Coordinates of C-alpha atoms and ligand atoms in Angstrom, one line a residue:
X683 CA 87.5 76.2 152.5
X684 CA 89.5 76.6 149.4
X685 CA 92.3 79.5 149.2
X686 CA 93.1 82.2 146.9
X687 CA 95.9 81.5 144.4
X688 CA 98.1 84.3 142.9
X689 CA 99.8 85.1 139.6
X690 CA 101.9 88.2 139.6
X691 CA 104.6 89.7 137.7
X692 CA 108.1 90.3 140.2
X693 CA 109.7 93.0 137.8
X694 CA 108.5 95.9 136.5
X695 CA 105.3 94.7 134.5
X696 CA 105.1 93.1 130.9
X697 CA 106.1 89.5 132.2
X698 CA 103.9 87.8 130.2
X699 CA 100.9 87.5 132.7
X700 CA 98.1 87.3 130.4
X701 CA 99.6 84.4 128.8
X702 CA 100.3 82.7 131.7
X703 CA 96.6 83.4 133.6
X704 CA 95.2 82.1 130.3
X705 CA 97.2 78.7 130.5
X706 CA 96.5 78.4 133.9
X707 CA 92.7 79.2 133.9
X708 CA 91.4 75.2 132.8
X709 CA 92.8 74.3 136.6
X710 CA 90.7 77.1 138.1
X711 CA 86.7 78.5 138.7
X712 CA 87.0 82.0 139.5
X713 CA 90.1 84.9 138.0
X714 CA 89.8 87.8 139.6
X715 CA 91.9 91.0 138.9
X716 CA 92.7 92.8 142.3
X717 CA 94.4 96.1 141.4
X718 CA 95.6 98.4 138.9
X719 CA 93.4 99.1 135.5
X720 CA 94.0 100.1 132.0
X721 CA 97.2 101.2 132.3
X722 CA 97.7 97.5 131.7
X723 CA 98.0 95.6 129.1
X724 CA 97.8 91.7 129.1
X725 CA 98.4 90.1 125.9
X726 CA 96.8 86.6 125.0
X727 CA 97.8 84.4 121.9
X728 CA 96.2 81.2 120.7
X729 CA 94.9 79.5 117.5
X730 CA 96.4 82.4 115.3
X731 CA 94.8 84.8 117.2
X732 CA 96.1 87.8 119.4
X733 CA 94.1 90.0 122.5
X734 CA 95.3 92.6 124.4
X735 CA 92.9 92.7 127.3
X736 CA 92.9 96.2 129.8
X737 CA 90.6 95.7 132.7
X738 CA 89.0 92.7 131.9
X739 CA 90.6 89.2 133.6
X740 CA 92.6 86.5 131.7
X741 CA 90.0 84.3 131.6
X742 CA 87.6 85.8 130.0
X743 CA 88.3 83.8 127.1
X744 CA 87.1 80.6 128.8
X745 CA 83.7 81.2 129.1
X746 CA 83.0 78.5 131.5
X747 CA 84.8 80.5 134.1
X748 CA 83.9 83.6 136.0
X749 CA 85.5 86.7 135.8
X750 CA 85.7 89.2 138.6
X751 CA 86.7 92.4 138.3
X752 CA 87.8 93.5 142.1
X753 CA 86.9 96.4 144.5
X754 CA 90.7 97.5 143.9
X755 CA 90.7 98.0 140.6
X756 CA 90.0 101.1 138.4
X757 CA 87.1 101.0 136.0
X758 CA 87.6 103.9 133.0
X759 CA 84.5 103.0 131.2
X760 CA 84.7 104.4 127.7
X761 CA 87.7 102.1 127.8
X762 CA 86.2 99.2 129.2
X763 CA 83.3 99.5 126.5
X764 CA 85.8 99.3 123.6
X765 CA 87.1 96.1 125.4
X766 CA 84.0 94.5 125.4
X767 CA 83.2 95.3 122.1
X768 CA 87.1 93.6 121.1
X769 CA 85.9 90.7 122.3
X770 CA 82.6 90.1 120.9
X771 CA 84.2 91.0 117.4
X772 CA 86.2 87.3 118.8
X773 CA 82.8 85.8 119.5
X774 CA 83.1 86.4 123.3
X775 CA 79.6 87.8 125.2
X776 CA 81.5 88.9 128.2
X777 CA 77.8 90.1 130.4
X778 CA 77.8 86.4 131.4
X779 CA 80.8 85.7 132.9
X780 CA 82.4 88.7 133.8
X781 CA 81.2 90.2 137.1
X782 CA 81.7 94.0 138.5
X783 CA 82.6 94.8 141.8
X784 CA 80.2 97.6 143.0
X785 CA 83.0 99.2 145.0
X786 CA 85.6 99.6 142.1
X787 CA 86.7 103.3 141.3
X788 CA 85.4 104.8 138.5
X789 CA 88.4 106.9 136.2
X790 CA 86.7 110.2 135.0
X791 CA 87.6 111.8 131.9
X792 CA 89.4 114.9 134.1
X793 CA 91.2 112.3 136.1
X794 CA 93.1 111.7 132.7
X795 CA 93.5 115.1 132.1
X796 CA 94.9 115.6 135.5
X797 CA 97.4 112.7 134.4
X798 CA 98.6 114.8 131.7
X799 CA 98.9 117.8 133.6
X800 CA 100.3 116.2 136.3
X801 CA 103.3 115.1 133.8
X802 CA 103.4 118.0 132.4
X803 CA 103.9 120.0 135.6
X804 CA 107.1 117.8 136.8
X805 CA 109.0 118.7 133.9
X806 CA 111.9 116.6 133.1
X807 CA 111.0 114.6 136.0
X808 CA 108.3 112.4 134.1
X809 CA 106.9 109.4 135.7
X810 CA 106.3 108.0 132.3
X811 CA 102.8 107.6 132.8
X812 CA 100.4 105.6 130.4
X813 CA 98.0 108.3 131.0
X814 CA 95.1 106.3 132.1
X815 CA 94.6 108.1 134.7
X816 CA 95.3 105.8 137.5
X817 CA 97.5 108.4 139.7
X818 CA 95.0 110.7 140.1
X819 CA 91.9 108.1 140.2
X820 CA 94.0 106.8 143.1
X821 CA 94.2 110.1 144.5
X822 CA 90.5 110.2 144.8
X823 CA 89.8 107.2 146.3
X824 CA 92.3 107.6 149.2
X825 CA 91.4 111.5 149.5
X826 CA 88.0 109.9 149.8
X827 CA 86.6 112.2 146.7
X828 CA 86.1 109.1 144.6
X829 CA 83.1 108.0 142.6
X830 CA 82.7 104.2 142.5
X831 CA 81.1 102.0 140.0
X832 CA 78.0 101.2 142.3
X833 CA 77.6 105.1 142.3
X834 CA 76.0 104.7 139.0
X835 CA 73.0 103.5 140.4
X836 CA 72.5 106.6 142.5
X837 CA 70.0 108.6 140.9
X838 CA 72.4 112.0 142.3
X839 CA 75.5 110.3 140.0
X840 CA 75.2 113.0 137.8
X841 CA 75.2 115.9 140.3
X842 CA 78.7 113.8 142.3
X843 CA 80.2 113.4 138.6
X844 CA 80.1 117.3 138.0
X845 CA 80.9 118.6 141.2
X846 CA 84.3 116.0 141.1
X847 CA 84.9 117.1 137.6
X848 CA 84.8 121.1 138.6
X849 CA 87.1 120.1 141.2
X850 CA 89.7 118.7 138.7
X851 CA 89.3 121.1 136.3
X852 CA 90.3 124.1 139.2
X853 CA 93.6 121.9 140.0
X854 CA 94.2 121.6 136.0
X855 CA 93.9 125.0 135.9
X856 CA 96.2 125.8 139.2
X857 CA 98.7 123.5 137.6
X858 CA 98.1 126.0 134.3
X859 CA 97.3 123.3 132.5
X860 CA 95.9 124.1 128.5
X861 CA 92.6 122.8 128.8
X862 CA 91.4 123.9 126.1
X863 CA 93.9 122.7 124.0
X864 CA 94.2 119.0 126.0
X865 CA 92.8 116.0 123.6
X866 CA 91.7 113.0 124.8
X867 CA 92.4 110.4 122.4
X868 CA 92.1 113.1 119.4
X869 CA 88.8 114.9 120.9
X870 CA 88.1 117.5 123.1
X871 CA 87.4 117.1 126.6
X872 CA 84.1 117.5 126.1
X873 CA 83.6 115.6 123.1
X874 CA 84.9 112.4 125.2
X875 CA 82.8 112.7 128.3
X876 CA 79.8 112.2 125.9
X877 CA 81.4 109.1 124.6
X878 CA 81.9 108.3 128.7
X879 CA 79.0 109.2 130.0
X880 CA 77.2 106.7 127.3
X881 CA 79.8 103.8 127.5
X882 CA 77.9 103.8 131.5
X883 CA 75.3 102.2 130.0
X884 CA 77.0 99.7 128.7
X885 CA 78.9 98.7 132.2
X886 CA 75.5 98.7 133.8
X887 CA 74.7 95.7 131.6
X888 CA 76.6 93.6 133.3
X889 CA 76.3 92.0 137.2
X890 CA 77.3 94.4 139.8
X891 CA 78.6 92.5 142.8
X892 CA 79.4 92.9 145.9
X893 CA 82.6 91.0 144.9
X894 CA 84.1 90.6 148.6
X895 CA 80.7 88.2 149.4
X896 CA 80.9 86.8 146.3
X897 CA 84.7 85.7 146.5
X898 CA 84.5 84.1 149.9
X899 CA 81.3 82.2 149.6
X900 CA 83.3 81.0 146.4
X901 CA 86.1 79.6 149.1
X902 CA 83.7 78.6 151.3
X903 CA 81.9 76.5 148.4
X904 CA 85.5 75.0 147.6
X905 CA 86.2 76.6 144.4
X906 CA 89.3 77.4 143.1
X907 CA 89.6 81.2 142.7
X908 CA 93.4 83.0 140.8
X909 CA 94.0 86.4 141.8
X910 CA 95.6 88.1 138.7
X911 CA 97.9 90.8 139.3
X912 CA 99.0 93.8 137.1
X913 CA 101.9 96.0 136.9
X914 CA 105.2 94.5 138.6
X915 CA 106.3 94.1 142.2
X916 CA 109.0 96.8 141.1
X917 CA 106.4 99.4 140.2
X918 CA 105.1 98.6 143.6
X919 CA 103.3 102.4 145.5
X920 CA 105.3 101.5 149.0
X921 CA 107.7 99.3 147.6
X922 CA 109.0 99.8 144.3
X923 CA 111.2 102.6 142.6
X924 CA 108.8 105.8 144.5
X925 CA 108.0 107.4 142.4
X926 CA 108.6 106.2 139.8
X927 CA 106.0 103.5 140.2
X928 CA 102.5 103.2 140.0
X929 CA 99.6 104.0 142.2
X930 CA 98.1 100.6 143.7
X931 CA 100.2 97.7 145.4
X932 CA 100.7 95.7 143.5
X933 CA 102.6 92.9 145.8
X934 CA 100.7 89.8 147.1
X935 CA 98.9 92.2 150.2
X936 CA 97.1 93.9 147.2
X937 CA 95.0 90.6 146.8
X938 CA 93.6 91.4 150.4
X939 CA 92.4 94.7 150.1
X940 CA 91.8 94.4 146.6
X941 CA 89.2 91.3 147.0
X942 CA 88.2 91.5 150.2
X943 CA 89.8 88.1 151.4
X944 CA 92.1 87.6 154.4
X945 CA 95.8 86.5 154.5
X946 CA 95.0 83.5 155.9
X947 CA 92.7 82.9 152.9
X948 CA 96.2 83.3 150.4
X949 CA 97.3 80.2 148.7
X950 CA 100.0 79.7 146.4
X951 CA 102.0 82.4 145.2
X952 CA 103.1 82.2 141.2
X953 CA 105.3 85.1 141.2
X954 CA 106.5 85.7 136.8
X955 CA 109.6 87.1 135.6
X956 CA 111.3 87.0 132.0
X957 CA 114.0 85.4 131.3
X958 CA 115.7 88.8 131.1
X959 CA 114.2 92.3 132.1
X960 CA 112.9 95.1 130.6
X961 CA 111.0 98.4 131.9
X962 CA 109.0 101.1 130.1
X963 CA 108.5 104.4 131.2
X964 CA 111.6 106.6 133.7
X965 CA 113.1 105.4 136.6
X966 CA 116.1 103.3 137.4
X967 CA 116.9 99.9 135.9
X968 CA 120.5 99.2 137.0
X969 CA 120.9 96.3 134.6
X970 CA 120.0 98.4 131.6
X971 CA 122.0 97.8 128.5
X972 CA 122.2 100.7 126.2
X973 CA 124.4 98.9 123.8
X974 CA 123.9 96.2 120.7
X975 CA 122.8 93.5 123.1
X976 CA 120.0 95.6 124.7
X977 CA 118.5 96.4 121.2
X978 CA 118.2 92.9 120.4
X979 CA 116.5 92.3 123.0
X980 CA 114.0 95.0 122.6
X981 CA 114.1 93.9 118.7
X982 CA 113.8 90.4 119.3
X983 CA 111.3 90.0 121.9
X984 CA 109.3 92.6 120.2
X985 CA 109.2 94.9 123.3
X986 CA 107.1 97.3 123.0
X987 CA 104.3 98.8 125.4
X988 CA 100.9 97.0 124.4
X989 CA 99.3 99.8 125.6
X990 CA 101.3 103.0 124.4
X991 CA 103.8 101.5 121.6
X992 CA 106.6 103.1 123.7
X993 CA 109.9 100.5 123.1
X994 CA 110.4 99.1 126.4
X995 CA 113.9 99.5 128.0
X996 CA 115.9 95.8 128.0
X997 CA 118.6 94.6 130.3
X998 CA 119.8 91.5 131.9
X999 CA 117.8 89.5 134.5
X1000 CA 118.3 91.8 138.0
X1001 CA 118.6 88.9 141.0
X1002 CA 118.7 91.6 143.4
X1003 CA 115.5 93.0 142.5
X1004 CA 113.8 89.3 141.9
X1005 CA 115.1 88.6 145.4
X1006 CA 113.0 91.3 147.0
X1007 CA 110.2 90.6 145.1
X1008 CA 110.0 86.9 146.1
X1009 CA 110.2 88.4 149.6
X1010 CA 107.7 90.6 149.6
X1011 CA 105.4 88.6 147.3
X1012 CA 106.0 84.8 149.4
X1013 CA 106.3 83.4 146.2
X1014 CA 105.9 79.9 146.3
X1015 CA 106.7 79.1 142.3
X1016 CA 108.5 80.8 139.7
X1017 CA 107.3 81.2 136.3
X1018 CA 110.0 81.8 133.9
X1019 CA 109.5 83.5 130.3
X1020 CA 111.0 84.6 126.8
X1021 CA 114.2 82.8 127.2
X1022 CA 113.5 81.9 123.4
X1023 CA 114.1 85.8 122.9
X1024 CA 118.0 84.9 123.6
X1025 CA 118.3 81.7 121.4
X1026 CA 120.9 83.0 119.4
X1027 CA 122.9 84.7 122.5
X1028 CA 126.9 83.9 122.5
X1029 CA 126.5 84.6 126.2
X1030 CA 123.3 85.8 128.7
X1031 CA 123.9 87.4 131.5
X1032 CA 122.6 87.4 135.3
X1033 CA 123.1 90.4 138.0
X1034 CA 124.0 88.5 141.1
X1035 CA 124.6 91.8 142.8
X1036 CA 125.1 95.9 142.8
X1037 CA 128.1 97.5 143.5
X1038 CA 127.2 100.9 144.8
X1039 CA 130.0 103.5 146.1
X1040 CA 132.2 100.4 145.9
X1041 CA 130.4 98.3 148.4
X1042 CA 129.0 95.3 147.4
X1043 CA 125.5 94.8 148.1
X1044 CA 122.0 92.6 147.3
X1045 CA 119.7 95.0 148.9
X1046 CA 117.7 97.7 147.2
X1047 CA 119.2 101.0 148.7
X1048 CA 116.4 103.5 149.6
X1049 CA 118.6 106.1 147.0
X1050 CA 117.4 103.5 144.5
X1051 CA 116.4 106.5 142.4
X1052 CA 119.8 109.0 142.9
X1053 CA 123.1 106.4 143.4
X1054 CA 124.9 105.5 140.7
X1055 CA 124.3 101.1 140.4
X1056 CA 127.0 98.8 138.8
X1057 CA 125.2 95.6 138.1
X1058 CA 128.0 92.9 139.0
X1059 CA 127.3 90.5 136.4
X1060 CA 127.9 86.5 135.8
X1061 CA 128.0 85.0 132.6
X1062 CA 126.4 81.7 131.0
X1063 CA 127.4 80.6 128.0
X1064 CA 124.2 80.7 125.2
X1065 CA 122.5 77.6 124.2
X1066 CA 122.2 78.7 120.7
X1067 CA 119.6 76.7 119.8
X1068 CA 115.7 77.6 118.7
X1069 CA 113.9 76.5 121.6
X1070 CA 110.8 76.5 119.2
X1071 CA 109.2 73.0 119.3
X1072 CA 110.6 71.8 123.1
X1073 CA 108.1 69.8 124.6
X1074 CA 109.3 68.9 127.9
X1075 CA 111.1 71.1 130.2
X1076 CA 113.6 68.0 130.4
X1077 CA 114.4 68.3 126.9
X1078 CA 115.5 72.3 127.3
X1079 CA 119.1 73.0 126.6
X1080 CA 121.9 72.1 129.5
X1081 CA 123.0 75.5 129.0
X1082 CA 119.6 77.4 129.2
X1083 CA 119.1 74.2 132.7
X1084 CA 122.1 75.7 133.9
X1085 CA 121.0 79.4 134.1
X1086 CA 117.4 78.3 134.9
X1087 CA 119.3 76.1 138.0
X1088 CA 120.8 79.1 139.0
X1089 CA 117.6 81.6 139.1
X1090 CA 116.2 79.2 141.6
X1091 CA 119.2 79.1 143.7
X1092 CA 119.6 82.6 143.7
X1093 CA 116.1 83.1 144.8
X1094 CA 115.6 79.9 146.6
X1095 CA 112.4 79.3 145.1
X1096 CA 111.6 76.6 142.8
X1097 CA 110.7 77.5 139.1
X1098 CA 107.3 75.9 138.3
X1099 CA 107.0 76.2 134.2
X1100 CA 109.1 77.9 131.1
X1101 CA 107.1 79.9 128.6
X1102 CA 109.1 79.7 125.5
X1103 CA 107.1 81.5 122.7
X1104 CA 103.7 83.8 122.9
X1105 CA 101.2 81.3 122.3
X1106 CA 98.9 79.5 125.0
X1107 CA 100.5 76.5 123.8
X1108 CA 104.1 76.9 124.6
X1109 CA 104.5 76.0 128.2
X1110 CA 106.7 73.3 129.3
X1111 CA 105.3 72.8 133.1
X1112 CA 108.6 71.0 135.6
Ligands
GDP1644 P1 101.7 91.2 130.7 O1 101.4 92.7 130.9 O2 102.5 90.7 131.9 O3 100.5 90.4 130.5 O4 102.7 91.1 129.5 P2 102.5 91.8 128.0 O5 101.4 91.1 127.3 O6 102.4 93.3 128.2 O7 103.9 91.5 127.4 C1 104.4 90.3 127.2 C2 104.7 90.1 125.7 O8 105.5 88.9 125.6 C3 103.4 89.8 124.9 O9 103.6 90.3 123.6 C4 103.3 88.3 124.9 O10 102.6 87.8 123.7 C5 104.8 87.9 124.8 N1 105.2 86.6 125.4 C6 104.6 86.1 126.6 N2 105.3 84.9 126.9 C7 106.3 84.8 125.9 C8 107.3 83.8 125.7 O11 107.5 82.9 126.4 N3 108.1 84.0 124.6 C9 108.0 85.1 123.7 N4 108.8 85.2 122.7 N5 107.0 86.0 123.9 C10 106.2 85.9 125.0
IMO1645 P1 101.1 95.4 132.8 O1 100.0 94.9 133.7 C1 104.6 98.0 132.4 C2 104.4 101.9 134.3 C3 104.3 103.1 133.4 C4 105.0 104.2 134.2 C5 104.5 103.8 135.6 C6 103.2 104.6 136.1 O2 100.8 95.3 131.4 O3 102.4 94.7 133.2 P2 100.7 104.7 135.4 O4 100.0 104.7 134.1 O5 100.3 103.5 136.3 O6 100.5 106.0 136.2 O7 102.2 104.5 135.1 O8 104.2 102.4 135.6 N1 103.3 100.9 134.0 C7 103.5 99.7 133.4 N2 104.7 99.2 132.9 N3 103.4 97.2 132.4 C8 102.3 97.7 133.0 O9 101.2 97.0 133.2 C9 102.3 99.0 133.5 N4 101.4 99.8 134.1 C10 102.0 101.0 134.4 O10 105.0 102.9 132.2 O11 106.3 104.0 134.2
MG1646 MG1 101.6 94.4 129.7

């Protein structure tokens, strides 16, 4: 009986995942995406080339390996479809290898609309949504209301889908949302849920699982199955910022609920983080720099949303915050990237701790969201050096060893590999 291995990003999403699932991949059979949907945005760079993959698994690009798209995960099909069609534009027929889990959520046009309203209605307290319509997907599913992606094959699916939709269209209206006037990427409610209704046809194309049999018989069959997370521990529904977060959990227990495997069945634990931090969308981010330094980060690592072109906010690495993470997570092995962002940084800084009302403290305070944070900050002198070309993590700068030494003594977990540049290439594995 083999065990589920996890990659997951510990801050607040946009650690480089894709990247790393891809590299990763060769040593595995099965990558399976357990939660979230396409508010995320995994980006994948080799041979000149770069993806941006949504719902769809790392993997994908290795077509000897299947693909598994979870029961916990959120299926917005118009969006999937355009997916699919990005990759066979690459070359990659995705119906073989990429399998459906009957018991995924489907997101409805009016679930997106309800996102909209939803922000629109809290004012200048914005979530900062991507407006995929997760939140009120979510909703559904836990309110029970929810229409799933083996639904499709009911011959009543229409009858469900309009009876949900008149539902969401009364609480758009309650919220007095302009329906009317709402566009859904540049079209009218209506003209979309064409394009959605058809793009169903293409999602029935492909092998529609129950994905909880399918991933244990894969254990018990000994293969080697990697759970690929999305979002960031941070932006965890129970544990993150609340709520300013998103609506799935996205810690390590989100691979049990969102496969159908048990805890004993969990593996190793690769838990990502940059070499610094960033965050996109509102909520607090006590290391955020608003100065110089902060814009080259955002400049230099080219941080911006890959699914909404919003600039992400940058700041130093947050140890408080990574320590949590780790906990909640059991990460076994750290995966560090970007550090090749700061290459030409005099100094980098680390937040060992917060200093709230003049206390010091490493835990996350439950007023994460409404007490004022001072980050208490060490400094490491830069390595000023291109870490372009490195091809052992022996050969890395002593200065860039030295703050990589002390992110695993700070978390007391052992850092596994360095990512230093975008492409699948540029991983220099301890
Ligand atoms: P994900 O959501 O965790 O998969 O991360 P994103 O793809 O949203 O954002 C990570 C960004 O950083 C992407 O543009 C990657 O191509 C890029 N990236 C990943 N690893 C590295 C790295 O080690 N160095 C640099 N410079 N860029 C990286
Ligand atoms: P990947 O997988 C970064 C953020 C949004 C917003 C909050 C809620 O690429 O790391 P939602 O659309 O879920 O209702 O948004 O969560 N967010 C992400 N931030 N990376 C992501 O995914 C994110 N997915 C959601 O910006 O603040
Ligand atoms: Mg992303």
């Amino acid at each position: 009986m083999s065990k589920v291995d996890v990659l997951l990003g510990l801050q607040w999403g946009d650690e480089g995942k894709g990247k790393v699932v891809d590299v990763l991949t060769p040593n595995y059979d099965v990558i399976a995406r357990f939660q979230g949907g396409p508010n995320a945005g995994h980006t994948l760079e080799f041979n000149g080339m770069k993806h941006v993959l949504r719902t769809i698994p790392s993997g994908i690009f290795h077509q000897d390996k299947i693909n598994v798209i979870g029961n916990g995960v959120l299926i917005e099909p118009r969006i999937f479809e355009q997916e699919i069609a990005a990759l066979e534009e690459k070359g990659v027929d995705a119906t073989r290898n990429l399998y459906i889990s009957k018991k995924a959520h489907l997101i409805l046009p009016s679930h997106r609309m309800l996102d909209a309203a939803n922000e629109q209605a809290k004012g200048n307290a914005k979530i900062g949504s991507t407006l995929k319509g997760i939140g009120p997907a979510y909703t559904d599913k836990i309110a029970r209301t929810g229409l799933r992606v083996g639904d499709l094959l009911a011959s009543d699916f229409k009858e469900r889908y309009e009876l949900l939709k008149v539902q969401h269209l009364q609480t758009a209206h309650t919220l007095r949302f302009d329906i009317e006037g709402f566009r859904l990427e540049g079209m009218t409610l209506e003209a979309y849920e064409q394009q959605w209704l058809s793009a169903i046809e293409t999602l029935k194309r492909f092998r529609l699982i129950n994905s909880e049999y399918f991933i244990n018989q894969c254990l018990r069959d000994g293969k080697k199955v990697l759970a690929e997370g999305a979002q960031g521990s941070m932006l965890d529904i129970d544990f993150g910022s609340y709520p300013f977060v998103t609506s799935s959990s996205t810690v390590t227990a989100g691979v049990c609920s969102g496969l159908g495997i048990a805890p004993s069945a969990i593996g190793r634990v690769m838990g990502i983080t940059k070499a610094y931090c960033t965050r996109v969308g509102a909520g607090p981010f006590p290391t955020e720099l608003f100065d110089e330094t902060g814009r080259r980060l955002c400049e230099l690592g080219h941080e911006f949303g890959s699914v909404t072109g919003r600039p992400r906010r940058c700041g130093w690495i947050d140890i408080p915050a990574l320590r949590y993470a780790c906990m909640l997570d059991g990460v076994t092995d750290l995966f560090v990237t970007k550090p090749d962002v700061m290459d030409e940084f005099e100094e980098v800084k680390m937040c060992t701790a917060y200093t709230i009302e003049g206390k010091e403290t490493d835990e996350l305070p439950f007023e994460f969201n409404n007490v004022h944070i001072e980050p208490v900050l060490r400094s490491f002198p830069g390595w000023k050096k291109p870490l372009a070309g490195t091809q052992r993590y022996t050969d890395l700068p002593e200065a860039l060893r030295s703050y990589l030494d002390a992110i695993e003594q700070s978390t007391g977990v052992h850092i596994m590999a360095v990512s230093i540049s975008p492409d699948r290439k540029d991983v220099l594995f301890k």
